[in-house]
Short mmCIF file of C-alpha atoms and ligand atoms in Angstrom, two decimals:
data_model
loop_
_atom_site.label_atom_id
_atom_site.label_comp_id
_atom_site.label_asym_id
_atom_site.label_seq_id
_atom_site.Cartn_x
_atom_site.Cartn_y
_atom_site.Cartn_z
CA UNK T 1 0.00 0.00 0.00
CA UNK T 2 1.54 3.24 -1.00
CA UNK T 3 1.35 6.42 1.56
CA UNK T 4 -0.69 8.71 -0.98
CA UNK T 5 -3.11 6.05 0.12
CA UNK T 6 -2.43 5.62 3.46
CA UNK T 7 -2.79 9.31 3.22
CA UNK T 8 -6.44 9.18 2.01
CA UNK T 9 -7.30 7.09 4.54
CA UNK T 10 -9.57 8.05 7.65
CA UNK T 11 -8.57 4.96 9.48
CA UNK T 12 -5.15 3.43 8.95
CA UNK T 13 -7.54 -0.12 9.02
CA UNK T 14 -9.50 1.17 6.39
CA UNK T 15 -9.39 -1.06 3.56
CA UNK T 16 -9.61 0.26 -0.30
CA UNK T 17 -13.23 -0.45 -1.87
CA UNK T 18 -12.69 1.10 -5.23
CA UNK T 19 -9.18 1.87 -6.65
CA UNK T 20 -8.71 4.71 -8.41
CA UNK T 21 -7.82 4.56 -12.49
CA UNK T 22 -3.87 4.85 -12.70
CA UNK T 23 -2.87 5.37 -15.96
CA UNK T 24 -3.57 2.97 -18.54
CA UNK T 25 -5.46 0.89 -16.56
CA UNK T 26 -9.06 -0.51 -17.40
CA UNK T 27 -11.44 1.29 -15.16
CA UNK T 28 -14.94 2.35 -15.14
CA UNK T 29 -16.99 5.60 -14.40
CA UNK T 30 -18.42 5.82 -10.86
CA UNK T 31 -19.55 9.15 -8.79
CA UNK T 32 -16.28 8.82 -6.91
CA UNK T 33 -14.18 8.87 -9.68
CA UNK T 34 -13.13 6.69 -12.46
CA UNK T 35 -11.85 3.45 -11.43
CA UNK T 36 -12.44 -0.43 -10.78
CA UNK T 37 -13.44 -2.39 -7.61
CA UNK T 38 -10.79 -3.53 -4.89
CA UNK T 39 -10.18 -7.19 -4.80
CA UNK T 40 -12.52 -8.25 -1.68
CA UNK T 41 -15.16 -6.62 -2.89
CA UNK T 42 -15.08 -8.55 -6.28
CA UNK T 43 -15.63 -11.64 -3.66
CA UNK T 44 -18.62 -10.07 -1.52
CA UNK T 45 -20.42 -8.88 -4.71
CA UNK T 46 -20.16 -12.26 -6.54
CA UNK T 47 -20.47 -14.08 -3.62
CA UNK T 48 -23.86 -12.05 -2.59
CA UNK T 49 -25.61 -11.87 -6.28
CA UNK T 50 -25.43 -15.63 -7.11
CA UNK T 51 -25.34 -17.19 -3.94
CA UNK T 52 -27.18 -14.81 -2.01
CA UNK T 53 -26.60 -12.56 1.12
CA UNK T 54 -25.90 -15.56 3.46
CA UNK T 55 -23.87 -18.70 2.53
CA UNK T 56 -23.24 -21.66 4.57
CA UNK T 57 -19.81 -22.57 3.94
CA UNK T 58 -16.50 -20.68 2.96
CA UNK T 59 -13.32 -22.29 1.75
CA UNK T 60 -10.21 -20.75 1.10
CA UNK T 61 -6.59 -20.96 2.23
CA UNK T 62 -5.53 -20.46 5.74
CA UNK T 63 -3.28 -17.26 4.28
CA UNK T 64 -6.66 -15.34 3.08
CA UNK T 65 -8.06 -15.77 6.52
CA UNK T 66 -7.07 -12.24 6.82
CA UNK T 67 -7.14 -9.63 5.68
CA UNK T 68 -9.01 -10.42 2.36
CA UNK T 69 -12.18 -12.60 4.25
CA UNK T 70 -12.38 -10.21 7.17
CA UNK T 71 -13.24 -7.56 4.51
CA UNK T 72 -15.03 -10.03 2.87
CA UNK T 73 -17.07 -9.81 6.37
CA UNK T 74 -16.90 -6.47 7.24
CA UNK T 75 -18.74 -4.79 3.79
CA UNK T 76 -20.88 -8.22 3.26
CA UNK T 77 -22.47 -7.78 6.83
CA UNK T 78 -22.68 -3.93 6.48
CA UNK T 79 -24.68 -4.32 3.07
CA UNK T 80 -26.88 -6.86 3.87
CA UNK T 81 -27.34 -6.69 7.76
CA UNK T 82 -27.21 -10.10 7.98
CA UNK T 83 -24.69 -13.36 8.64
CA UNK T 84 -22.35 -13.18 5.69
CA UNK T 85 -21.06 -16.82 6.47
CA UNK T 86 -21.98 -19.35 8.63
CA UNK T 87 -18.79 -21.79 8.26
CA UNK T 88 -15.16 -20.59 7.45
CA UNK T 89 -13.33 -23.51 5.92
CA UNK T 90 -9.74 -22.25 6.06
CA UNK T 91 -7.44 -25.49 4.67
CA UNK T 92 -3.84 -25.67 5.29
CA UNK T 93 -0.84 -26.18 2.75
CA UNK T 94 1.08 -28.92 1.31
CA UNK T 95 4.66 -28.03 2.29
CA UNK T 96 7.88 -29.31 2.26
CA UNK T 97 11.44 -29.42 3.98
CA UNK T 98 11.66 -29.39 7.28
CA UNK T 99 10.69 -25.88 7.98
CA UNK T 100 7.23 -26.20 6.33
CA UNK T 101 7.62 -24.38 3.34
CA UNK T 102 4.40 -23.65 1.85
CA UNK T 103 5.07 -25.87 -2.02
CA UNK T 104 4.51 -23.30 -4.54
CA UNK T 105 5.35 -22.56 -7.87
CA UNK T 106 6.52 -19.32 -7.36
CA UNK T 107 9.11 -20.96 -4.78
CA UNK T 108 9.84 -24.09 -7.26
CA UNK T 109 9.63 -26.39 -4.30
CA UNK T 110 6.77 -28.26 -5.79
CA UNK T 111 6.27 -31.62 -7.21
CA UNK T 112 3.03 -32.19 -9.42
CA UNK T 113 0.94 -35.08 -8.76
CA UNK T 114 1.21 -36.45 -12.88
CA UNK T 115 4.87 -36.85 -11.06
CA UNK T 116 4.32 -38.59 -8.03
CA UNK T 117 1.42 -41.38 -9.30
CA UNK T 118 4.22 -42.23 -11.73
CA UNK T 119 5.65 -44.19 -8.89
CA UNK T 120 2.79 -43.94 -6.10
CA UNK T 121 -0.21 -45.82 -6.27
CA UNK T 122 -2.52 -42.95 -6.23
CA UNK T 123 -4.97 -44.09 -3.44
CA UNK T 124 -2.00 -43.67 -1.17
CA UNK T 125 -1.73 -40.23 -2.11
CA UNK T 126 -5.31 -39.43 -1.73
CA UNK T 127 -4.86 -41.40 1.45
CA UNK T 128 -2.05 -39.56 2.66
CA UNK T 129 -3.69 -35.83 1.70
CA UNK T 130 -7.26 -36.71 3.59
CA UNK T 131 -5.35 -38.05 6.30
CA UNK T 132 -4.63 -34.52 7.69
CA UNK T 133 -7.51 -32.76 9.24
CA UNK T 134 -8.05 -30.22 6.68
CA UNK T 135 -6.86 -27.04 8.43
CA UNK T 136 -3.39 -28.02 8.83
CA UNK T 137 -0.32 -28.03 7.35
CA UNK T 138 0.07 -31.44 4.99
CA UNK T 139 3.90 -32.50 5.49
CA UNK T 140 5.23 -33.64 1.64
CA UNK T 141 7.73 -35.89 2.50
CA UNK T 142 8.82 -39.35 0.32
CA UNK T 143 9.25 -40.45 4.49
CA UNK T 144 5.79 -39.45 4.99
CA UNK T 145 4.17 -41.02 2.03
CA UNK T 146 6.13 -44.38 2.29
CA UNK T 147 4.48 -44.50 5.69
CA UNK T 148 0.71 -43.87 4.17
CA UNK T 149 1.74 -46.82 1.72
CA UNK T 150 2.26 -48.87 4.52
CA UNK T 151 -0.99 -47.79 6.53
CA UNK T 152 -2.54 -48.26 3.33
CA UNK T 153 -1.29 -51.56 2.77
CA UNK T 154 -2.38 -53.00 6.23
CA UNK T 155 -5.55 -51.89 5.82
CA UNK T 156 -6.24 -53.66 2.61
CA UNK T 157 -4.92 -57.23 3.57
CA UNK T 158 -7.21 -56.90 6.70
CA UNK T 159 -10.12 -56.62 4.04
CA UNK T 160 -8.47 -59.09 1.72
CA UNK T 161 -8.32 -61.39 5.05
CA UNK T 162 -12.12 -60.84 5.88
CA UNK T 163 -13.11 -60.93 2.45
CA UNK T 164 -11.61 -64.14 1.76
CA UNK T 165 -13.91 -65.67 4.61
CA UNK T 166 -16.95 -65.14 3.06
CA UNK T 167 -16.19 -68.36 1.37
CA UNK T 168 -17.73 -71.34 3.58
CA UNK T 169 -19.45 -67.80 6.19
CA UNK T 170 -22.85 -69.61 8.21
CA UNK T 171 -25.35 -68.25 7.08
CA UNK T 172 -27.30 -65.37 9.47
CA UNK T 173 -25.52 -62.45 11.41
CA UNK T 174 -23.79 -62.02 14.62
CA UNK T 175 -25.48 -59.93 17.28
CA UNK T 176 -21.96 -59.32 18.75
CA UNK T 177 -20.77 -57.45 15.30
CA UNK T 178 -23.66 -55.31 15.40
CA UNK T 179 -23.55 -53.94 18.36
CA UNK T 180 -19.60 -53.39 18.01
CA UNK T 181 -20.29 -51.84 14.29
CA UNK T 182 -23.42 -49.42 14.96
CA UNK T 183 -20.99 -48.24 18.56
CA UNK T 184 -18.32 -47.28 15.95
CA UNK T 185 -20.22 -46.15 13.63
CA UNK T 186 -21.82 -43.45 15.91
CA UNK T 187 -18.05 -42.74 17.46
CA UNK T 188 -16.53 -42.25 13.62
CA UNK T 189 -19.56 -39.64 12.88
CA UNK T 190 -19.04 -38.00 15.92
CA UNK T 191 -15.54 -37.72 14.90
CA UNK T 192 -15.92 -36.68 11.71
CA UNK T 193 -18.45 -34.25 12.53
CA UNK T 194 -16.07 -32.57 14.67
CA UNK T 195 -14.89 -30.50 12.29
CA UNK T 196 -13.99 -33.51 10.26
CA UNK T 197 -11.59 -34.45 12.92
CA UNK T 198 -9.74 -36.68 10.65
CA UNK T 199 -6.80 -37.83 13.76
CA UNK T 200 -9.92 -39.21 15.80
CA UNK T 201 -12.08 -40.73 13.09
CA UNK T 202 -8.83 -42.65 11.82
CA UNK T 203 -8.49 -43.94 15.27
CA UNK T 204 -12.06 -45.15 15.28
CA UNK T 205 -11.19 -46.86 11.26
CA UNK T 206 -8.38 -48.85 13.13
CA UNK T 207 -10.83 -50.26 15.87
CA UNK T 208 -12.56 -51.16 13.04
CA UNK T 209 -10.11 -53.34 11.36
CA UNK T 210 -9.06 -54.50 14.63
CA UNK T 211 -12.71 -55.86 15.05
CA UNK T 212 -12.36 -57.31 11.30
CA UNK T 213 -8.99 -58.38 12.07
CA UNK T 214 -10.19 -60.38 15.07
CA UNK T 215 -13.15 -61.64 13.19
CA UNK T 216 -11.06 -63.02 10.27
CA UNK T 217 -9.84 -65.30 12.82
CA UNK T 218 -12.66 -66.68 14.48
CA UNK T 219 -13.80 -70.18 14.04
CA UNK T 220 -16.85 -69.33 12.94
CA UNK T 221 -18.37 -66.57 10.44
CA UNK T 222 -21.33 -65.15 9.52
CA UNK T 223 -21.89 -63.94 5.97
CA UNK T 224 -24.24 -61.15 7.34
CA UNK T 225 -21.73 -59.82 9.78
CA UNK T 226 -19.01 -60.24 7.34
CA UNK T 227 -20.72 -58.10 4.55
CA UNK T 228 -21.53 -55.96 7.10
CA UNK T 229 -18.20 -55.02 8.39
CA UNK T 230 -16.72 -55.61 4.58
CA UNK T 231 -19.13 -51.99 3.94
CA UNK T 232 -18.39 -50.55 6.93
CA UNK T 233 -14.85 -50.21 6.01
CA UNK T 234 -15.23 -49.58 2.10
CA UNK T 235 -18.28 -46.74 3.28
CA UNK T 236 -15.44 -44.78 5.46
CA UNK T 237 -12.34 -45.74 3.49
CA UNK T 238 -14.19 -43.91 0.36
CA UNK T 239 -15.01 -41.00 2.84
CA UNK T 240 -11.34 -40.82 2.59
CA UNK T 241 -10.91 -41.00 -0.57
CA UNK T 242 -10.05 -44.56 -0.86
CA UNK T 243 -11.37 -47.25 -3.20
CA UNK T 244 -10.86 -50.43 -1.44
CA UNK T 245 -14.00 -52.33 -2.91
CA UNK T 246 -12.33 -55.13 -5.46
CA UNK T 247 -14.96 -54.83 -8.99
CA UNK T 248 -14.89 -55.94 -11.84
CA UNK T 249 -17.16 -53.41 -12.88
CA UNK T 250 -16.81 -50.85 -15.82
CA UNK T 251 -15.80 -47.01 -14.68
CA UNK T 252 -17.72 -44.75 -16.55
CA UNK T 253 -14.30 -43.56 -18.07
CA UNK T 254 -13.55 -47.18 -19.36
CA UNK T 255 -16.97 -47.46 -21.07
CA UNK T 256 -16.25 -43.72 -22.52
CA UNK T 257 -12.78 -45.12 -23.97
CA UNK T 258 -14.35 -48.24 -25.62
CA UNK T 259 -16.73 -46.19 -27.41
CA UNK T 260 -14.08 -43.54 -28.02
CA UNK T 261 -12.05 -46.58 -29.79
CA UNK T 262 -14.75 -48.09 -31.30
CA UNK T 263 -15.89 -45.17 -32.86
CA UNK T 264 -12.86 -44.57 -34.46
CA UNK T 265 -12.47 -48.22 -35.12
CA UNK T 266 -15.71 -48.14 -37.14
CA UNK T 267 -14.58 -44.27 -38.62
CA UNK T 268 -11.48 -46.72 -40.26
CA UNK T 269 -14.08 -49.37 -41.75
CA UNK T 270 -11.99 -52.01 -38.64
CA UNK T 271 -15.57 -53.10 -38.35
CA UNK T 272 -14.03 -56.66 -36.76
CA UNK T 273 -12.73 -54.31 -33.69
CA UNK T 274 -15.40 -52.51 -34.33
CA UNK T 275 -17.60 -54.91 -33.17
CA UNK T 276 -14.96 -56.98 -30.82
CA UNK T 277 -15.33 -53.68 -28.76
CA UNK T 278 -19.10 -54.33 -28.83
CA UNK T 279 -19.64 -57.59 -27.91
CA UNK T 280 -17.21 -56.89 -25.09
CA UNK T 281 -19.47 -54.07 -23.80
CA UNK T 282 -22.42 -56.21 -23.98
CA UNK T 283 -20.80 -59.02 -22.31
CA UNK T 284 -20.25 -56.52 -19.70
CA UNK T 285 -23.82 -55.22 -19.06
CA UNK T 286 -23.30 -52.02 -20.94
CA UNK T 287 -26.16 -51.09 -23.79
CA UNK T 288 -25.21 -48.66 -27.02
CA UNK T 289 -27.17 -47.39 -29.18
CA UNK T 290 -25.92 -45.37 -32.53
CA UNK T 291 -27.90 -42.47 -32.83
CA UNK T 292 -27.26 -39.60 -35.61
CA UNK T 293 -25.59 -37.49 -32.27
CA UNK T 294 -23.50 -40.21 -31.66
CA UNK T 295 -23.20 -43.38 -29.38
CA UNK T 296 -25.07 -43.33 -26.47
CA UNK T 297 -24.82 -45.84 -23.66
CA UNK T 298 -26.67 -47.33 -20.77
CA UNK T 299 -25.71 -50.25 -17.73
CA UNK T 300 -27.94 -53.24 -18.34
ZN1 ZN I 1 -12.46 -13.97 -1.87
#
């Protein structure tokens, strides 16, 4: 902030609305002279004409905290008279080194993520990124991810373990399971509801798989309580992120690349792939149908 408009200002906390037109700048005409509109109140008008003059939640990184929402909160609330946000969703950084460096472009400390899944499975990185509560700092390290791998890693041979026993399982549930999986179940909401207390709810996933752990070994099974703990774990392993579910079901963006290559299998008259790629689909559940606007498709 230059001191001509410190100068200008009534306050020294004052905070510029409308910046005057310097030279060669775009700017508008307004009764206070030509110009264009500060940076936070960009944000409160936007904000306020297409989401109206309250909004639930607000994200934004922890460094905008202030001053930019602040102001966002101090001409918002001064328009409108009323709550400009209810939540403020401040996230931390990814950083790196061992003084926390915020990883940034401008600082060339980063490393892109096309990089890393090159040799990371990427459900360990989208293990290791949810597995910081959200507000703080997430610690880049090759130390750090190696140890999500590993987490990662125990937590899909217990499933592998469980699954496996559903093979020969007695029919009927266990009352025993239940009761242990609706107790953690409430204790990994109230967790997560806790500001998505991530440290806490993890602690509750690793009862969990202690309890599936334990029941992998017992003597007896039930199919019930097995499939029952089995979607337990894959419900809160996908709230982080995780798929841990083994299908052979299409994605979506498999189906979209068999139609992608049979369309341009059919575009070069390959009408044997052409229709390889079919049959395939169909043998798979998925439906096509040619129209004139191109190939549309549909699960069985
Ligand atoms: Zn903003």
């Amino acid at each position: 902030m230059d001191d001509v408009e410190t100068a200008r200002k009534e306050d020294p906390i004052d905070f510029a609305l409308w910046k005057g037109a310097k030279p060669g700048e775009i700017s508008w005409d307004a009764p206070f002279g030509p110009g264009r509109p500060g940076w936070h109140i960009e944000c409160s008008v936007m904000s306020t004409k297409l989401l109206g003059d309250t909004i639930d939640i607000h994200g934004g990184g922890q460094d905008l905290e202030f001053p930019h929402h602040q102001n966002e909160i101090a001409q918002s609330e001064a328009k409108t008279g009323k709550t400009f946000v209810h939540y403020w969703m401040h996230n931390g950084f990814v950083t790196v080194g061992e003084d926390d460096q915020k990883m940034s472009k401008s600082l060339g400390n980063f490393v892109t993520v096309h990089d890393i899944i090159k040799t990371v499975d990427p459900m360990v990185l989208r293990f290791f990124m949810a597995t910081t509560q959200y507000r703080k700092p997430i610690r880049y390290t090759e130390a750090n991810l190696a140890a999500a791998a590993t987490d990662l890693e125990h937590l899909r041979t217990a499933r592998a373990n469980l699954e496996f026993r559903q093979q020969g399982a007695a029919k009927g549930t266990d009352p025993q399971v239940v009761t242990a999986v609706a107790d953690l179940k409430q204790r990994f909401i109230t967790a997560m509801d806790d500001d998505i207390n991530v440290a806490n709810g993890l602690a509750v996933l690793y009862e969990l798989v202690k309890l599936m752990n334990g029941y992998a070994n017992a003597d007896t099974v039930h199919a019930e309580a097995v499939a029952l703990l089995l979607t337990t774990f894959d419900d809160w392993m996908q709230i982080f992120g995780v798929q841990t579910a083994t299908t052979d079901e299409l994605l979506d963006a498999d189906v979209e690349q068999m139609i992608y290559d049979r369309d341009a299998a059919r575009a070069a008259k390959d009408f044997a792939t052409s229709d390889r790629i079919r049959d395939e689909l169909t043998e798979r559940g998925i439906i096509l149908e040619d129209t004139a606007q191109g190939t549309r498709w549909r699960r069985a």
